[in-house]
Coordinates of C-alpha atoms in Angstrom, one line a residue:
M2 CA 85.5 78.9 154.3
A3 CA 85.5 81.3 151.3
A4 CA 82.7 80.5 148.7
D5 CA 85.5 80.1 146.2
H6 CA 86.8 77.3 148.0
A7 CA 83.8 75.3 149.0
P8 CA 84.1 71.4 148.4
D9 CA 80.5 71.4 147.8
L10 CA 80.4 73.7 144.8
G11 CA 81.5 72.5 141.6
R12 CA 81.1 72.4 137.8
D13 CA 77.9 70.6 136.6
A14 CA 75.8 70.1 133.6
A15 CA 73.4 72.5 135.1
N16 CA 75.8 75.3 135.7
H17 CA 78.4 74.8 132.6
V18 CA 78.0 74.3 129.2
P19 CA 80.7 74.8 126.5
L20 CA 80.4 77.7 124.7
S21 CA 80.1 77.6 120.8
P22 CA 78.4 79.8 118.3
V23 CA 76.6 76.9 116.9
S24 CA 74.2 77.2 119.7
F25 CA 73.1 80.4 118.2
L26 CA 71.1 78.5 115.6
R27 CA 68.8 76.8 118.0
R28 CA 67.8 79.7 119.7
A29 CA 67.1 81.8 116.6
A30 CA 65.2 78.9 115.3
D31 CA 63.1 78.4 118.5
T32 CA 62.7 82.2 118.9
W33 CA 62.0 83.4 115.2
P34 CA 60.7 80.0 113.5
G35 CA 58.8 81.8 110.5
K36 CA 61.3 84.8 110.1
V37 CA 63.4 85.1 107.0
A38 CA 66.9 84.0 107.9
V39 CA 68.7 83.9 105.0
R40 CA 68.1 85.3 101.2
H41 CA 69.9 84.3 98.1
G42 CA 68.7 85.9 94.8
E43 CA 64.9 84.7 94.8
L44 CA 65.3 81.9 97.5
A45 CA 64.6 82.5 100.9
F46 CA 64.7 80.5 104.0
T47 CA 62.9 80.9 107.6
W48 CA 65.0 80.1 110.8
A49 CA 63.2 76.9 111.0
Q50 CA 64.1 75.8 107.4
F51 CA 67.5 76.9 107.8
E52 CA 68.2 75.0 110.9
A53 CA 66.7 71.9 109.2
R54 CA 69.2 72.4 106.1
C55 CA 72.2 72.7 108.9
R56 CA 70.9 69.7 110.5
R57 CA 70.6 67.6 107.2
L58 CA 74.2 68.7 106.4
A59 CA 75.9 67.6 109.6
S60 CA 73.8 64.3 109.4
A61 CA 74.8 63.5 105.7
L62 CA 78.5 64.3 107.0
A63 CA 78.1 62.1 109.9
G64 CA 76.6 59.3 107.7
R65 CA 79.9 59.6 105.6
G66 CA 81.7 58.8 108.7
I67 CA 82.9 62.4 109.7
G68 CA 83.1 63.1 113.1
R69 CA 85.1 64.7 115.9
G70 CA 88.7 66.5 114.7
D71 CA 87.8 65.7 111.0
T72 CA 88.3 68.6 108.5
V73 CA 85.7 69.6 105.8
A74 CA 86.9 72.0 103.4
I75 CA 84.8 74.2 101.2
V76 CA 85.6 76.3 98.3
A77 CA 82.5 78.7 97.6
P78 CA 81.5 82.5 97.5
N79 CA 78.8 83.9 99.7
V80 CA 76.1 81.1 99.2
P81 CA 73.6 79.7 101.9
A82 CA 75.7 76.2 101.5
M83 CA 78.6 78.2 102.8
L84 CA 76.9 79.5 105.6
E85 CA 75.3 76.3 106.4
A86 CA 78.6 74.7 106.7
H87 CA 79.4 77.2 109.4
Y88 CA 77.0 75.6 111.9
A89 CA 76.9 72.0 110.1
V90 CA 80.6 71.2 110.5
P91 CA 81.5 72.8 114.1
G92 CA 78.2 71.3 115.0
L93 CA 79.7 67.8 114.6
G94 CA 82.9 68.8 116.4
A95 CA 84.7 68.5 113.1
V96 CA 86.7 71.4 111.6
L97 CA 85.7 73.7 109.3
N98 CA 88.4 74.9 106.4
A99 CA 86.8 77.7 104.5
L100 CA 89.3 78.4 101.7
N101 CA 89.8 81.6 99.6
Y102 CA 88.4 80.4 96.1
R103 CA 91.0 83.2 94.8
L104 CA 94.0 80.9 95.3
D105 CA 95.8 79.0 92.8
A106 CA 95.6 75.3 92.4
R107 CA 99.1 74.6 93.8
T108 CA 98.0 76.7 97.2
I109 CA 94.5 75.0 97.4
A110 CA 96.4 71.4 97.2
F111 CA 98.8 72.5 99.9
C112 CA 95.9 73.6 102.1
L113 CA 94.1 70.2 101.3
D114 CA 96.9 68.0 102.4
H115 CA 98.1 70.2 105.2
G116 CA 94.5 70.4 106.7
G117 CA 93.8 66.6 105.7
A118 CA 90.3 67.5 104.1
R119 CA 88.2 64.7 104.3
V120 CA 85.3 66.1 102.7
L121 CA 85.5 69.2 100.0
I122 CA 82.4 71.0 99.3
A123 CA 83.1 73.2 96.0
D124 CA 81.0 75.8 94.0
R125 CA 80.8 74.7 90.4
E126 CA 82.2 78.2 89.3
F127 CA 85.5 77.2 90.8
S128 CA 85.7 73.4 89.2
P129 CA 88.7 74.3 86.9
V130 CA 91.0 75.2 89.7
V131 CA 89.5 72.8 92.2
Q132 CA 90.0 70.0 89.4
K133 CA 93.7 71.1 89.0
A134 CA 94.1 71.2 93.0
L135 CA 92.9 67.9 93.2
A136 CA 95.2 66.7 90.5
L137 CA 98.3 68.0 92.5
A138 CA 97.0 67.1 96.1
R139 CA 98.2 63.6 97.6
N140 CA 94.8 63.9 99.8
R141 CA 91.7 62.5 98.2
P142 CA 88.5 63.7 99.7
L143 CA 84.9 63.2 99.1
V144 CA 83.9 66.1 96.7
V145 CA 80.4 67.4 96.6
D146 CA 79.4 70.2 94.1
I147 CA 77.3 73.2 95.0
D148 CA 75.0 73.7 92.0
D149 CA 73.9 77.0 92.2
P150 CA 71.4 78.2 89.7
L151 CA 72.7 81.6 89.7
A152 CA 76.2 80.4 88.2
P153 CA 76.0 77.0 86.9
G154 CA 79.1 75.4 86.0
A155 CA 80.9 72.0 85.2
P156 CA 80.4 68.8 87.5
L157 CA 83.0 68.0 89.6
G158 CA 82.0 65.9 92.8
E159 CA 80.7 62.5 93.1
L160 CA 76.9 64.4 93.8
T161 CA 75.3 67.8 94.3
Y162 CA 74.9 69.6 97.5
E163 CA 71.1 69.4 97.3
D164 CA 71.4 65.6 96.8
F165 CA 73.7 65.5 99.8
L166 CA 71.2 67.2 101.9
E167 CA 68.7 64.7 100.8
E168 CA 70.8 62.1 102.8
G169 CA 70.6 64.0 105.9
D170 CA 68.1 64.1 109.0
P171 CA 66.2 67.5 109.6
D172 CA 66.1 66.5 113.2
F173 CA 69.7 65.2 113.8
V174 CA 70.8 66.2 117.2
L175 CA 74.2 68.2 117.0
P176 CA 76.6 67.0 119.1
G177 CA 78.6 70.2 119.5
P178 CA 82.1 70.4 121.0
R179 CA 82.9 68.4 124.4
D180 CA 85.4 71.5 125.3
E181 CA 85.0 75.0 124.4
W182 CA 89.0 74.8 123.5
D183 CA 87.9 72.1 120.8
S184 CA 89.1 73.5 117.3
L185 CA 86.3 74.7 115.2
G186 CA 87.8 76.4 112.2
L187 CA 91.1 76.2 110.2
L188 CA 92.0 79.4 108.3
Y189 CA 95.1 79.7 106.1
T190 CA 97.0 83.1 106.1
S191 CA 99.7 84.0 103.8
G192 CA 102.0 85.1 106.8
T193 CA 105.5 85.9 105.6
T194 CA 106.3 82.9 103.9
G195 CA 105.0 81.4 100.5
D196 CA 103.3 78.2 102.0
P197 CA 100.1 79.5 104.0
K198 CA 100.0 79.1 107.9
G199 CA 96.9 77.3 109.3
V200 CA 95.2 79.3 112.0
V201 CA 93.3 77.1 114.3
Y202 CA 90.0 78.8 116.1
H203 CA 88.3 77.4 118.9
H204 CA 84.6 77.2 120.1
R205 CA 85.0 79.9 122.7
G206 CA 86.9 82.3 120.6
A207 CA 84.3 82.3 117.9
Y208 CA 81.4 82.5 120.3
L209 CA 82.7 85.7 122.1
N210 CA 83.9 87.5 119.2
A211 CA 80.6 87.0 117.3
L212 CA 78.9 88.4 120.3
G213 CA 81.8 91.4 120.3
N214 CA 80.6 92.0 116.9
A215 CA 76.9 92.1 117.9
L216 CA 77.9 94.8 120.6
A217 CA 80.3 96.7 118.4
F218 CA 78.4 97.2 115.5
G219 CA 75.0 97.4 117.0
L220 CA 73.2 94.4 115.5
S221 CA 69.6 93.5 116.5
S222 CA 66.8 91.2 115.4
R223 CA 66.0 94.2 113.1
S224 CA 69.5 93.7 111.6
V225 CA 69.6 93.1 107.8
Y226 CA 73.0 92.2 106.8
L227 CA 74.6 91.9 103.5
W228 CA 77.5 89.8 102.7
T229 CA 79.9 91.8 101.0
L230 CA 82.7 90.1 103.3
P231 CA 83.9 87.0 102.1
M232 CA 83.1 84.1 104.5
F233 CA 86.5 82.6 104.0
H234 CA 87.7 85.6 105.5
C235 CA 88.1 84.7 109.2
N236 CA 84.7 82.9 108.9
G237 CA 83.3 86.3 107.7
W238 CA 84.8 87.7 110.6
T239 CA 82.6 85.6 112.7
Y240 CA 79.4 87.7 111.5
T241 CA 78.3 84.1 110.1
W242 CA 77.6 83.5 113.7
A243 CA 76.8 87.2 115.2
V244 CA 73.8 87.7 112.7
T245 CA 72.4 84.5 113.9
A246 CA 73.1 85.3 117.5
V247 CA 70.8 88.6 117.3
G248 CA 68.0 86.8 114.8
G249 CA 68.8 89.0 112.0
T250 CA 68.8 88.2 108.2
H251 CA 71.4 87.1 106.1
V252 CA 71.4 88.4 102.4
C253 CA 73.8 86.2 100.4
L254 CA 75.7 87.8 97.7
R255 CA 78.0 85.8 95.2
K256 CA 79.7 88.8 93.9
V257 CA 81.1 92.1 95.0
D258 CA 79.2 94.3 92.3
P259 CA 78.1 97.8 93.0
A260 CA 75.1 96.8 90.6
L261 CA 74.2 94.4 92.7
I262 CA 75.0 96.0 96.3
F263 CA 72.6 99.1 96.0
P264 CA 69.7 97.4 94.5
A265 CA 70.1 94.9 97.3
I266 CA 70.1 97.6 99.9
A267 CA 67.0 99.2 98.8
R268 CA 65.2 96.1 98.0
H269 CA 65.8 94.5 101.3
G270 CA 66.2 97.1 103.8
V271 CA 70.1 96.2 104.2
T272 CA 70.9 97.9 107.5
H273 CA 74.8 96.6 107.7
L274 CA 77.5 95.3 105.9
C275 CA 81.4 94.8 106.0
G276 CA 84.2 94.8 103.8
A277 CA 87.8 95.8 103.1
P278 CA 88.5 99.5 102.1
I279 CA 88.4 98.3 98.1
V280 CA 84.6 97.5 98.7
L281 CA 84.1 101.1 99.8
N282 CA 86.0 102.4 97.0
L283 CA 83.7 100.4 94.5
L284 CA 80.6 102.1 95.9
V285 CA 82.3 105.7 96.1
H286 CA 83.1 105.1 92.6
A287 CA 80.5 103.2 90.9
P288 CA 78.5 104.9 87.9
E289 CA 75.6 107.3 89.0
E290 CA 73.3 105.3 87.3
V291 CA 74.1 102.4 89.4
K292 CA 73.8 103.9 92.6
V293 CA 70.2 103.3 93.9
R294 CA 69.1 105.8 96.6
F295 CA 67.9 104.2 99.9
G296 CA 65.9 106.1 102.8
H297 CA 67.8 104.6 105.5
P298 CA 71.7 104.6 107.0
V299 CA 73.5 101.8 106.3
E300 CA 76.5 100.9 108.8
V301 CA 79.5 99.7 107.0
A302 CA 82.5 98.1 109.1
T303 CA 85.9 98.1 107.1
G304 CA 89.2 96.5 107.9
G305 CA 92.5 95.9 106.2
A306 CA 94.8 98.7 105.0
A307 CA 93.4 102.2 106.5
P308 CA 90.8 103.5 104.3
P309 CA 91.6 107.0 103.0
S310 CA 89.7 110.1 105.0
A311 CA 88.5 111.2 101.7
V312 CA 86.6 107.6 101.1
I313 CA 85.2 107.8 104.4
E314 CA 83.8 111.2 103.7
A315 CA 82.4 110.1 100.4
M316 CA 80.7 107.2 102.0
E317 CA 78.9 109.3 104.5
R318 CA 77.5 111.6 102.0
M319 CA 76.3 108.6 100.3
G320 CA 74.2 107.7 103.4
F321 CA 77.0 105.3 104.9
R322 CA 78.1 105.3 108.6
V323 CA 81.7 103.9 108.4
T324 CA 83.2 102.2 111.6
H325 CA 86.9 101.4 111.2
L326 CA 88.0 98.0 112.6
Y327 CA 91.5 96.3 112.9
G328 CA 92.3 92.6 113.4
L329 CA 94.1 89.6 111.8
T330 CA 93.1 86.1 111.0
E331 CA 94.9 85.2 114.2
S332 CA 92.3 87.3 116.3
Y333 CA 89.0 86.0 114.6
G334 CA 88.9 89.1 112.5
P335 CA 88.0 92.3 114.5
A336 CA 90.0 93.0 117.5
T337 CA 90.0 96.9 117.7
L338 CA 87.6 99.3 116.6
C339 CA 87.3 103.3 116.0
A340 CA 84.7 103.6 119.0
W341 CA 82.6 106.8 118.3
Q342 CA 83.0 109.4 120.9
D343 CA 80.2 111.9 121.6
E344 CA 82.2 114.9 121.2
W345 CA 82.9 114.0 117.6
D346 CA 79.7 114.8 116.5
G347 CA 80.3 118.9 116.6
L348 CA 83.4 118.4 114.2
G349 CA 83.2 119.0 110.4
L350 CA 83.1 115.7 108.0
E351 CA 86.7 116.1 107.1
A352 CA 88.1 116.1 110.9
R353 CA 85.6 113.2 111.7
A354 CA 86.8 111.2 109.0
R355 CA 90.5 111.4 109.9
L356 CA 89.6 110.3 113.6
M357 CA 87.6 107.4 112.5
A358 CA 90.5 106.2 109.8
R359 CA 92.5 105.3 113.2
Q360 CA 92.3 101.5 114.4
G361 CA 90.6 102.6 117.9
V362 CA 90.6 100.7 121.0
R363 CA 90.0 97.0 121.9
Y364 CA 86.9 95.1 121.1
P365 CA 84.3 94.3 123.8
T366 CA 85.3 91.2 124.0
L367 CA 89.6 91.4 123.7
E368 CA 90.9 91.2 127.0
D369 CA 94.1 93.4 126.6
L370 CA 96.1 95.5 124.2
Q371 CA 99.1 97.6 123.9
V372 CA 101.6 99.0 121.4
A373 CA 105.2 98.1 122.9
D374 CA 108.5 98.1 122.2
A375 CA 109.0 94.8 119.8
R376 CA 112.0 93.9 121.9
T377 CA 111.2 94.8 125.5
G378 CA 107.5 94.5 125.7
V379 CA 107.4 97.8 127.4
P380 CA 104.5 100.1 126.2
V381 CA 105.2 103.0 124.2
P382 CA 104.5 106.6 125.6
R383 CA 100.6 107.5 124.3
D384 CA 102.2 110.6 122.6
G385 CA 100.8 109.8 119.0
R386 CA 104.5 109.7 117.6
T387 CA 106.5 106.5 119.2
L388 CA 106.2 103.7 117.3
G389 CA 105.8 100.1 118.6
E390 CA 104.3 96.9 118.0
V391 CA 100.7 96.3 118.3
M392 CA 100.3 93.2 120.7
L393 CA 96.9 91.4 121.7
R394 CA 95.9 89.3 124.5
G395 CA 92.5 87.4 125.3
N396 CA 90.1 84.4 124.5
T397 CA 89.6 85.8 121.1
I398 CA 93.0 84.8 120.0
M399 CA 93.7 81.7 118.0
K400 CA 95.0 78.2 119.4
G401 CA 98.2 78.2 117.3
Y402 CA 99.6 77.5 113.8
L403 CA 98.7 74.0 112.8
A404 CA 101.6 71.6 112.8
N405 CA 104.0 74.4 113.3
P406 CA 105.1 74.9 117.0
K407 CA 108.1 77.0 116.3
A408 CA 105.8 79.9 114.7
T409 CA 103.2 79.6 117.2
Q410 CA 105.6 80.1 120.0
A411 CA 106.9 83.2 118.1
A412 CA 103.7 84.5 117.9
F413 CA 102.8 84.0 121.5
R414 CA 106.3 85.4 122.9
G415 CA 106.2 87.2 126.1
G416 CA 102.3 86.4 126.7
W417 CA 101.2 88.4 124.0
Y418 CA 100.0 87.7 120.5
R419 CA 102.7 89.7 118.4
T420 CA 101.1 91.0 115.6
G421 CA 104.2 92.4 113.6
D422 CA 102.0 95.5 112.9
L423 CA 103.8 99.0 113.8
A424 CA 101.4 101.5 115.3
V425 CA 101.3 104.8 117.5
W426 CA 99.4 105.2 120.8
H427 CA 97.5 108.4 120.9
P428 CA 96.9 110.2 124.2
D429 CA 93.2 109.3 124.0
G430 CA 94.2 105.9 123.7
Y431 CA 93.2 105.2 120.1
I432 CA 95.9 103.2 118.4
E433 CA 96.8 104.2 114.9
V434 CA 98.8 101.6 112.5
K435 CA 101.7 103.0 110.7
D436 CA 103.5 100.5 108.9
R437 CA 104.2 96.9 109.1
S438 CA 107.2 95.0 110.2
K439 CA 106.1 92.0 108.3
D440 CA 106.2 92.5 104.6
I441 CA 102.7 91.5 104.1
I442 CA 100.5 93.5 101.1
I443 CA 97.1 94.0 102.0
S444 CA 95.4 94.3 98.5
G445 CA 91.7 94.6 98.4
G446 CA 91.5 93.0 101.7
E447 CA 93.5 90.0 100.8
N448 CA 97.1 89.2 102.3
I449 CA 99.9 88.7 99.9
S450 CA 103.3 87.8 100.9
S451 CA 106.0 89.5 99.1
L452 CA 108.4 86.5 99.8
E453 CA 106.1 84.5 97.7
V454 CA 105.9 86.9 94.8
E455 CA 109.7 87.6 94.9
E456 CA 110.3 83.6 94.6
C457 CA 108.3 83.4 91.6
L458 CA 110.2 86.5 90.1
Y459 CA 113.2 84.8 90.7
R460 CA 112.1 81.7 88.7
H461 CA 112.0 84.2 85.7
P462 CA 115.1 83.1 83.4
L463 CA 115.9 86.9 83.1
V464 CA 115.7 88.1 86.5
M465 CA 118.8 88.5 88.7
E466 CA 117.5 90.0 92.0
A467 CA 113.8 91.3 92.6
A468 CA 111.9 92.9 95.7
V469 CA 108.3 93.3 96.2
V470 CA 106.7 95.8 98.5
A471 CA 103.1 97.7 98.6
R472 CA 102.5 100.3 96.7
P473 CA 99.4 102.8 97.6
D474 CA 96.3 101.8 95.0
E475 CA 93.5 103.9 94.7
K476 CA 91.1 100.8 94.0
W477 CA 92.8 98.0 96.1
G478 CA 94.3 99.8 99.0
E479 CA 97.7 98.6 98.2
S480 CA 99.0 96.5 95.2
P481 CA 102.1 94.7 94.7
C482 CA 105.1 96.6 93.0
A483 CA 108.1 94.5 92.1
F484 CA 111.4 96.2 91.7
V485 CA 113.5 94.0 89.4
T486 CA 117.4 93.8 88.2
L487 CA 118.0 91.9 85.0
K488 CA 120.7 89.6 84.3
P489 CA 123.4 91.3 82.4
G490 CA 123.4 90.0 78.7
A491 CA 120.6 87.5 79.4
G492 CA 118.3 89.6 77.1
K493 CA 115.7 91.9 77.6
A494 CA 112.2 91.9 79.3
T495 CA 109.4 94.2 79.4
A496 CA 106.7 94.9 82.5
E497 CA 104.2 93.0 80.5
D498 CA 106.6 90.1 80.1
I499 CA 107.1 90.0 84.0
I500 CA 103.6 90.4 84.5
A501 CA 102.5 87.5 82.3
F502 CA 104.9 85.5 83.8
C503 CA 103.8 86.0 87.4
R504 CA 100.1 85.3 85.9
E505 CA 101.2 81.9 85.0
H506 CA 102.6 81.1 88.5
L507 CA 100.6 83.0 90.9
A508 CA 97.0 83.4 92.1
H509 CA 95.9 86.9 89.7
F510 CA 95.4 89.0 92.8
K511 CA 99.2 88.5 94.0
V512 CA 100.6 89.4 90.4
P513 CA 102.3 92.8 90.6
R514 CA 100.6 95.6 89.1
T515 CA 103.7 97.6 88.5
V516 CA 107.3 96.5 87.6
V517 CA 110.3 98.8 87.9
F518 CA 113.8 97.9 86.4
G519 CA 117.1 98.9 87.7
E520 CA 119.5 98.4 90.5
L521 CA 118.1 97.5 94.1
P522 CA 119.3 99.7 97.0
K523 CA 121.4 97.7 99.6
T524 CA 122.9 98.1 103.0
S525 CA 126.6 97.7 103.5
T526 CA 126.0 93.9 104.2
G527 CA 123.9 93.3 101.0
K528 CA 120.6 93.5 102.5
I529 CA 117.8 95.1 100.1
Q530 CA 116.5 98.4 101.7
K531 CA 112.9 97.8 101.4
F532 CA 111.8 100.9 103.1
V533 CA 113.9 102.8 100.4
L534 CA 111.8 100.7 97.8
R535 CA 108.5 101.6 99.5
Q536 CA 109.3 105.4 99.2
R537 CA 109.9 105.1 95.6
A538 CA 106.8 103.2 95.0
A539 CA 104.8 105.7 96.9
G540 CA 106.1 108.2 94.6
L541 CA 105.7 106.4 91.6
Q542 CA 102.9 108.1 89.1

């Protein structure tokens, strides 16, 4: 009898434990109890202290009735409380819903209702928008304030975060998931509609993608990771767990500001950081008096709209080594990387930068990738010219969209996750994204639905027609560009009027930075030709 059919061999507690990234915490605390795990301003927590705080938070949540399957939302920048929630909440078997603090009140209210948050942990800096969101939401969660001394704000919740921790037991045992397919996180993505879609993560995917990060980015126990990437983005691209898995040090950062980033790199010996191309651009164009020189190389991983090769060149001149990643919320963040080839060492900086701007090959923990015809699913030739849709498959793909089976089924059509991104496949196996079949604008690493912005524009009393496309932006990578046709005889409006109207109804990062008036190009059936508008937007001065 073959060994794999032996009836006396089976799954047991001795040989099978559900994979969960929460398990990295206990190992780090056991292995490096006295080593600094987290820095935040003048604060520093060792791994033993950090573990105790995570256990206290989980215990306090359990004491308030939070358990398996319950949702805990958090609106906060990259502070210790945000990091602690990434262990305490899934450690209970509950679901962590890290929300984008740049969202408007209506959207936050939608997320709180749609995700069914029972607890909301909110940093006081964002009390004004959170207060408005709570007034709009049907759901009434327990509200806990993060009272950070680096950014004091108005009280909002029933108690402060530190007081809440005092309710907890530092020796509380984290039950963890019953199954590695159990839901771990809920992230909202703009998608292609106005209301965001709730992407559900499982423990297995988070565990594997975290290890994929450690392998792809060269993390080790000597790594010092600076949090320039928002932790609400795909749970920090799962680096919230990856850095802990290797026993590195997390350096928290409330605000992405070159005047804070450069000194932090020099002071703490930062070795790794991540961010959208806009972060790279901020560093490149920072005033010379802000640029603190440091005597060691810093690894930078970037994703989103592809960084211009000129930005990669400028970063390398300052002592940074750039790795280009590609992924989506649905793939736990990074799914491909532009893996370095030894033969590139002999190339000039410009040639290297052009190669490094490609999206690359699949992650160590992604099972499969293809660029294929969107209709037939047949892979395109690897000729660097033929366009196809990027499709992903593996354990690091979301469970699906919360309470949205139709969208889930469409995303997984044909046994692949359909990204909606169009790319070419090069002869060396590296992919290069060329366009997006979804009309999503990636501005500063944030997804903006063009339809949501268009819906807002159509509510303007003077607007007859509107279309929004991405315009290349030196600072943000891309920014929304609105093409507007005004109603005949209804009155006049300026670009400033339109922008001011949008600012009243949208999160500010979604507001068009450019408004162009005139007739919109259309097909014979009356469909607006967005590809024409993209060309026009790219040519604007």
